[in-house]
mmCIF file of C-alpha atoms in Angstrom:
data_model
loop_
_atom_site.group_PDB
_atom_site.id
_atom_site.type_symbol
_atom_site.label_atom_id
_atom_site.label_comp_id
_atom_site.label_asym_id
_atom_site.label_seq_id
_atom_site.Cartn_x
_atom_site.Cartn_y
_atom_site.Cartn_z
ATOM 1 C CA SER A 1 -16.167 3.263 -23.277
ATOM 2 C CA ALA A 2 -15.585 6.011 -20.723
ATOM 3 C CA VAL A 3 -16.400 9.702 -20.766
ATOM 4 C CA ILE A 4 -14.016 11.916 -18.828
ATOM 5 C CA SER A 5 -14.475 15.525 -17.805
ATOM 6 C CA GLN A 6 -11.832 17.835 -16.408
ATOM 7 C CA LYS A 7 -12.059 21.138 -14.593
ATOM 8 C CA PRO A 8 -10.845 23.758 -15.224
ATOM 9 C CA SER A 9 -10.353 23.556 -18.978
ATOM 10 C CA ARG A 10 -7.722 26.258 -18.812
ATOM 11 C CA ASP A 11 -6.213 28.660 -16.313
ATOM 12 C CA ILE A 12 -3.581 31.349 -16.064
ATOM 13 C CA CYS A 13 -1.797 31.330 -12.724
ATOM 14 C CA GLN A 14 0.838 33.352 -10.951
ATOM 15 C CA ARG A 15 4.233 31.924 -10.145
ATOM 16 C CA GLY A 16 4.359 30.396 -6.659
ATOM 17 C CA THR A 17 0.665 29.552 -6.438
ATOM 18 C CA SER A 18 -1.028 26.136 -6.707
ATOM 19 C CA LEU A 19 -3.793 24.824 -8.940
ATOM 20 C CA THR A 20 -5.964 21.761 -8.402
ATOM 21 C CA ILE A 21 -7.318 19.980 -11.471
ATOM 22 C CA GLN A 22 -10.332 17.721 -11.156
ATOM 23 C CA CYS A 23 -11.070 14.607 -13.200
ATOM 24 C CA GLN A 24 -14.480 12.945 -13.225
ATOM 25 C CA VAL A 25 -15.254 9.662 -15.013
ATOM 26 C CA ASP A 26 -18.738 8.440 -15.905
ATOM 27 C CA SER A 27 -18.040 4.894 -14.706
ATOM 28 C CA GLN A 28 -16.000 3.134 -12.064
ATOM 29 C CA VAL A 29 -12.462 2.481 -13.245
ATOM 30 C CA THR A 30 -9.533 0.865 -11.529
ATOM 31 C CA MET A 31 -6.703 2.464 -13.410
ATOM 32 C CA MET A 32 -6.473 6.243 -13.634
ATOM 33 C CA PHE A 33 -3.471 8.229 -14.778
ATOM 34 C CA TRP A 34 -2.250 11.801 -15.023
ATOM 35 C CA TYR A 35 -0.199 12.937 -18.037
ATOM 36 C CA ARG A 36 1.475 16.145 -19.065
ATOM 37 C CA GLN A 37 1.806 17.328 -22.666
ATOM 38 C CA GLN A 38 3.560 20.383 -24.010
ATOM 39 C CA PRO A 39 1.755 21.697 -27.121
ATOM 40 C CA GLY A 40 2.971 19.779 -30.142
ATOM 41 C CA GLN A 41 4.926 17.342 -27.988
ATOM 42 C CA SER A 42 4.487 13.831 -26.631
ATOM 43 C CA LEU A 43 2.596 12.761 -23.533
ATOM 44 C CA THR A 44 4.550 12.101 -20.355
ATOM 45 C CA LEU A 45 3.111 10.035 -17.523
ATOM 46 C CA ILE A 46 3.208 11.873 -14.207
ATOM 47 C CA ALA A 47 1.650 9.250 -11.963
ATOM 48 C CA THR A 48 -0.892 6.492 -11.535
ATOM 49 C CA ALA A 49 -3.686 7.531 -9.185
ATOM 50 C CA ASN A 50 -4.486 4.644 -6.849
ATOM 51 C CA GLN A 51 -7.799 4.479 -5.020
ATOM 52 C CA GLY A 52 -7.276 4.194 -1.293
ATOM 53 C CA SER A 53 -3.505 4.494 -1.387
ATOM 54 C CA GLU A 54 -0.749 6.865 -2.398
ATOM 55 C CA ALA A 55 -0.216 7.568 -6.069
ATOM 56 C CA THR A 56 2.676 5.917 -7.904
ATOM 57 C CA TYR A 57 4.937 8.593 -9.380
ATOM 58 C CA GLU A 58 7.201 8.245 -12.390
ATOM 59 C CA SER A 59 10.797 9.315 -12.470
ATOM 60 C CA GLY A 60 11.134 13.078 -12.311
ATOM 61 C CA PHE A 61 7.810 13.671 -10.567
ATOM 62 C CA VAL A 62 7.366 13.899 -6.792
ATOM 63 C CA ILE A 63 4.401 13.991 -4.467
ATOM 64 C CA ASP A 64 5.305 17.338 -2.930
ATOM 65 C CA LYS A 65 5.103 19.005 -6.326
ATOM 66 C CA PHE A 66 2.176 17.021 -7.769
ATOM 67 C CA PRO A 67 -0.010 15.716 -4.939
ATOM 68 C CA ILE A 68 -2.793 13.453 -6.183
ATOM 69 C CA SER A 69 -5.995 12.354 -4.502
ATOM 70 C CA ARG A 70 -8.228 9.444 -5.534
ATOM 71 C CA PRO A 71 -11.101 9.242 -3.039
ATOM 72 C CA ASN A 72 -13.172 6.829 -5.147
ATOM 73 C CA LEU A 73 -13.244 4.952 -8.448
ATOM 74 C CA THR A 74 -14.721 7.816 -10.484
ATOM 75 C CA PHE A 75 -12.821 10.896 -9.297
ATOM 76 C CA SER A 76 -9.280 12.180 -8.915
ATOM 77 C CA THR A 77 -7.475 15.472 -8.448
ATOM 78 C CA LEU A 78 -3.994 16.591 -9.416
ATOM 79 C CA THR A 79 -2.484 19.636 -7.744
ATOM 80 C CA VAL A 80 0.377 21.527 -9.339
ATOM 81 C CA SER A 81 2.121 23.172 -6.391
ATOM 82 C CA ASN A 82 4.392 26.189 -6.144
ATOM 83 C CA MET A 83 4.108 26.734 -9.858
ATOM 84 C CA SER A 84 6.806 28.105 -12.119
ATOM 85 C CA PRO A 85 6.633 28.960 -15.845
ATOM 86 C CA GLU A 86 8.151 25.531 -16.579
ATOM 87 C CA ASP A 87 4.897 23.981 -15.347
ATOM 88 C CA SER A 88 3.006 25.594 -18.221
ATOM 89 C CA SER A 89 1.569 22.620 -20.081
ATOM 90 C CA ILE A 90 -1.564 20.632 -20.824
ATOM 91 C CA TYR A 91 -2.486 18.190 -18.064
ATOM 92 C CA LEU A 92 -4.589 15.190 -19.056
ATOM 93 C CA CYS A 93 -6.462 12.638 -17.029
ATOM 94 C CA SER A 94 -6.706 9.150 -18.511
ATOM 95 C CA VAL A 95 -8.355 5.859 -17.576
ATOM 96 C CA ARG A 96 -8.000 2.271 -18.665
ATOM 97 C CA LEU A 97 -10.978 -0.049 -18.474
ATOM 98 C CA ALA A 98 -10.507 -3.456 -16.875
ATOM 99 C CA GLY A 99 -9.765 -6.211 -19.362
ATOM 100 C CA THR A 100 -8.734 -3.831 -22.150
ATOM 101 C CA TYR A 101 -5.608 -2.035 -23.268
ATOM 102 C CA GLU A 102 -7.512 0.967 -24.553
ATOM 103 C CA GLN A 103 -7.020 4.227 -22.659
ATOM 104 C CA TYR A 104 -9.459 7.118 -22.705
ATOM 105 C CA PHE A 105 -8.343 10.686 -22.193
ATOM 106 C CA GLY A 106 -10.027 13.720 -20.772
ATOM 107 C CA PRO A 107 -10.095 16.979 -22.749
ATOM 108 C CA GLY A 108 -7.119 18.329 -20.798
ATOM 109 C CA THR A 109 -6.418 21.392 -18.681
ATOM 110 C CA ARG A 110 -4.285 24.044 -20.349
ATOM 111 C CA LEU A 111 -2.185 25.717 -17.675
ATOM 112 C CA THR A 112 -0.172 28.882 -18.206
ATOM 113 C CA VAL A 113 2.074 30.130 -15.413
ATOM 114 C CA THR A 114 3.213 33.739 -15.542
ATOM 115 C CA GLY B 1 13.516 2.309 -19.704
ATOM 116 C CA GLN B 2 11.422 2.663 -22.781
ATOM 117 C CA SER B 3 12.001 4.655 -25.961
ATOM 118 C CA LEU B 4 10.117 4.931 -29.239
ATOM 119 C CA GLU B 5 11.062 6.366 -32.607
ATOM 120 C CA GLN B 6 8.627 7.555 -35.249
ATOM 121 C CA PRO B 7 8.888 10.139 -38.035
ATOM 122 C CA SER B 8 8.062 13.663 -36.953
ATOM 123 C CA GLU B 9 6.081 14.650 -40.051
ATOM 124 C CA VAL B 10 4.436 12.966 -43.033
ATOM 125 C CA THR B 11 2.521 14.541 -45.917
ATOM 126 C CA ALA B 12 0.215 12.568 -48.195
ATOM 127 C CA VAL B 13 -2.410 13.210 -50.822
ATOM 128 C CA GLU B 14 -6.115 12.746 -50.228
ATOM 129 C CA GLY B 15 -7.185 9.265 -51.306
ATOM 130 C CA ALA B 16 -3.698 7.824 -51.016
ATOM 131 C CA ILE B 17 -2.202 5.341 -48.533
ATOM 132 C CA VAL B 18 0.312 6.307 -45.861
ATOM 133 C CA GLN B 19 2.360 4.190 -43.467
ATOM 134 C CA ILE B 20 3.715 5.524 -40.180
ATOM 135 C CA ASN B 21 6.511 3.429 -38.723
ATOM 136 C CA CYS B 22 7.431 2.995 -35.088
ATOM 137 C CA THR B 23 10.425 1.267 -33.548
ATOM 138 C CA TYR B 24 10.742 0.771 -29.836
ATOM 139 C CA GLN B 25 13.072 -0.329 -27.084
ATOM 140 C CA THR B 26 11.488 -1.461 -23.879
ATOM 141 C CA SER B 27 11.958 -3.675 -20.866
ATOM 142 C CA GLY B 28 8.714 -5.528 -20.279
ATOM 143 C CA PHE B 29 6.455 -5.353 -23.305
ATOM 144 C CA TYR B 30 2.724 -6.022 -23.363
ATOM 145 C CA GLY B 31 1.775 -4.478 -26.694
ATOM 146 C CA LEU B 32 1.873 -1.555 -29.117
ATOM 147 C CA SER B 33 -0.961 0.958 -29.405
ATOM 148 C CA TRP B 34 -1.736 3.812 -31.749
ATOM 149 C CA TYR B 35 -3.511 7.041 -30.825
ATOM 150 C CA GLN B 36 -4.777 9.923 -32.932
ATOM 151 C CA GLN B 37 -4.819 13.491 -31.694
ATOM 152 C CA HIS B 38 -6.265 16.455 -33.552
ATOM 153 C CA ASP B 39 -4.971 19.926 -32.724
ATOM 154 C CA GLY B 40 -6.493 21.057 -29.443
ATOM 155 C CA GLY B 41 -8.118 17.685 -28.839
ATOM 156 C CA ALA B 42 -7.531 14.702 -26.607
ATOM 157 C CA PRO B 43 -5.760 11.556 -27.822
ATOM 158 C CA THR B 44 -8.146 8.873 -29.035
ATOM 159 C CA PHE B 45 -7.413 5.162 -29.274
ATOM 160 C CA LEU B 46 -7.020 3.645 -32.758
ATOM 161 C CA SER B 47 -5.583 0.157 -32.355
ATOM 162 C CA TYR B 48 -3.659 -2.276 -30.201
ATOM 163 C CA ASN B 49 -1.348 -5.162 -31.168
ATOM 164 C CA ALA B 50 -0.137 -7.671 -28.622
ATOM 165 C CA LEU B 51 0.840 -10.384 -31.086
ATOM 166 C CA ASP B 52 2.713 -10.350 -34.385
ATOM 167 C CA GLY B 53 0.658 -9.594 -37.429
ATOM 168 C CA LEU B 54 -1.831 -7.200 -38.902
ATOM 169 C CA GLU B 55 -4.966 -5.844 -37.237
ATOM 170 C CA GLU B 56 -7.513 -4.143 -39.482
ATOM 171 C CA THR B 57 -10.171 -1.682 -38.394
ATOM 172 C CA GLY B 58 -11.883 -0.025 -41.323
ATOM 173 C CA ARG B 59 -9.485 2.255 -43.177
ATOM 174 C CA PHE B 60 -6.829 1.832 -40.486
ATOM 175 C CA SER B 61 -4.540 -1.176 -40.023
ATOM 176 C CA SER B 62 -1.758 -1.745 -37.534
ATOM 177 C CA PHE B 63 1.122 -4.205 -37.712
ATOM 178 C CA LEU B 64 3.501 -5.538 -35.109
ATOM 179 C CA SER B 65 6.714 -7.558 -35.262
ATOM 180 C CA ARG B 66 7.846 -8.305 -31.710
ATOM 181 C CA SER B 67 11.113 -9.860 -32.873
ATOM 182 C CA ASP B 68 12.014 -6.648 -34.737
ATOM 183 C CA SER B 69 10.577 -4.294 -32.070
ATOM 184 C CA TYR B 70 8.747 -2.641 -34.922
ATOM 185 C CA GLY B 71 5.254 -1.685 -35.855
ATOM 186 C CA TYR B 72 3.380 0.532 -38.251
ATOM 187 C CA LEU B 73 0.047 2.211 -38.733
ATOM 188 C CA LEU B 74 -1.410 2.081 -42.235
ATOM 189 C CA LEU B 75 -4.051 4.597 -43.244
ATOM 190 C CA GLN B 76 -5.906 3.945 -46.492
ATOM 191 C CA GLU B 77 -8.159 6.149 -48.596
ATOM 192 C CA LEU B 78 -6.876 9.206 -46.813
ATOM 193 C CA GLN B 79 -9.355 11.935 -46.018
ATOM 194 C CA MET B 80 -8.714 15.543 -45.055
ATOM 195 C CA LYS B 81 -10.048 14.790 -41.568
ATOM 196 C CA ASP B 82 -7.166 12.335 -41.061
ATOM 197 C CA SER B 83 -4.813 15.305 -40.701
ATOM 198 C CA ALA B 84 -3.691 14.929 -37.096
ATOM 199 C CA SER B 85 -0.836 13.714 -34.937
ATOM 200 C CA TYR B 86 -0.425 9.965 -34.557
ATOM 201 C CA PHE B 87 1.329 8.488 -31.541
ATOM 202 C CA CYS B 88 2.631 4.979 -31.114
ATOM 203 C CA ALA B 89 2.733 3.819 -27.502
ATOM 204 C CA VAL B 90 4.081 0.738 -25.763
ATOM 205 C CA SER B 91 2.379 -0.911 -22.823
ATOM 206 C CA GLY B 92 4.661 -2.274 -20.157
ATOM 207 C CA LEU B 93 5.880 -1.813 -16.632
ATOM 208 C CA SER B 94 7.344 1.460 -15.480
ATOM 209 C CA GLY B 95 10.442 1.791 -13.353
ATOM 210 C CA ALA B 96 8.082 2.072 -10.406
ATOM 211 C CA GLY B 97 6.687 -1.374 -11.246
ATOM 212 C CA SER B 98 3.236 -0.255 -12.282
ATOM 213 C CA TYR B 99 1.467 -0.524 -15.618
ATOM 214 C CA GLN B 100 2.531 2.248 -17.961
ATOM 215 C CA LEU B 101 1.737 3.458 -21.447
ATOM 216 C CA THR B 102 4.790 5.203 -22.927
ATOM 217 C CA PHE B 103 4.210 7.436 -25.945
ATOM 218 C CA GLY B 104 6.436 8.222 -28.893
ATOM 219 C CA LYS B 105 6.985 11.828 -29.917
ATOM 220 C CA GLY B 106 4.209 11.679 -32.473
ATOM 221 C CA THR B 107 3.955 11.958 -36.257
ATOM 222 C CA LYS B 108 2.147 14.962 -37.663
ATOM 223 C CA LEU B 109 0.226 13.841 -40.733
ATOM 224 C CA SER B 110 -0.848 16.460 -43.235
ATOM 225 C CA VAL B 111 -3.320 15.365 -45.905
ATOM 226 C CA ILE B 112 -3.316 17.623 -48.943
ATOM 227 C CA PRO B 113 -5.872 17.808 -51.774
#
């Protein structure tokens, strides 16, 4: 199994500012992902965070808006840049352990942009 | 692309059995997973089916038919704590060519006394 922590757990930010969310895993993992979830809605994959190389972004998400760092196999950050109210959401970090199809999720960061 | 359909809400009585269906369309399919999410909590893994048939884990079972692009989650002996949202998710390759888990919109299960 994997235990994931995220910081901050929630934040209220002003329009036009940026927020960096941290994700820490208790073991080394190859595959790490960032998702977004509106309350009561489904989870949408933003990107796969690759260690040592640029993240792989899904359609509709770009690096300038959501820069991601992955300096090692236990840590990643997601930055939400130049925020607007439409960015208000829950952002979740997730990992998949090698040899399994089970994904573990962090507790999420609840972001509100005013 | 990938798309999944599941009912938005289901209500069942404590002690009963409930089945949550999921149909999917995908290009590049590895398997079908189910996740549970309580209000305010993180999704937690329940089951994974890569091959046709039924997988049983305690009170929960999951079924897959690859030829029908269909699966279901069966919850038996329902308990109040089973009230949560249940997501089916397909594993495959994204448009960017990397591994991806695509989630359905979720089924909100309410267990009533």
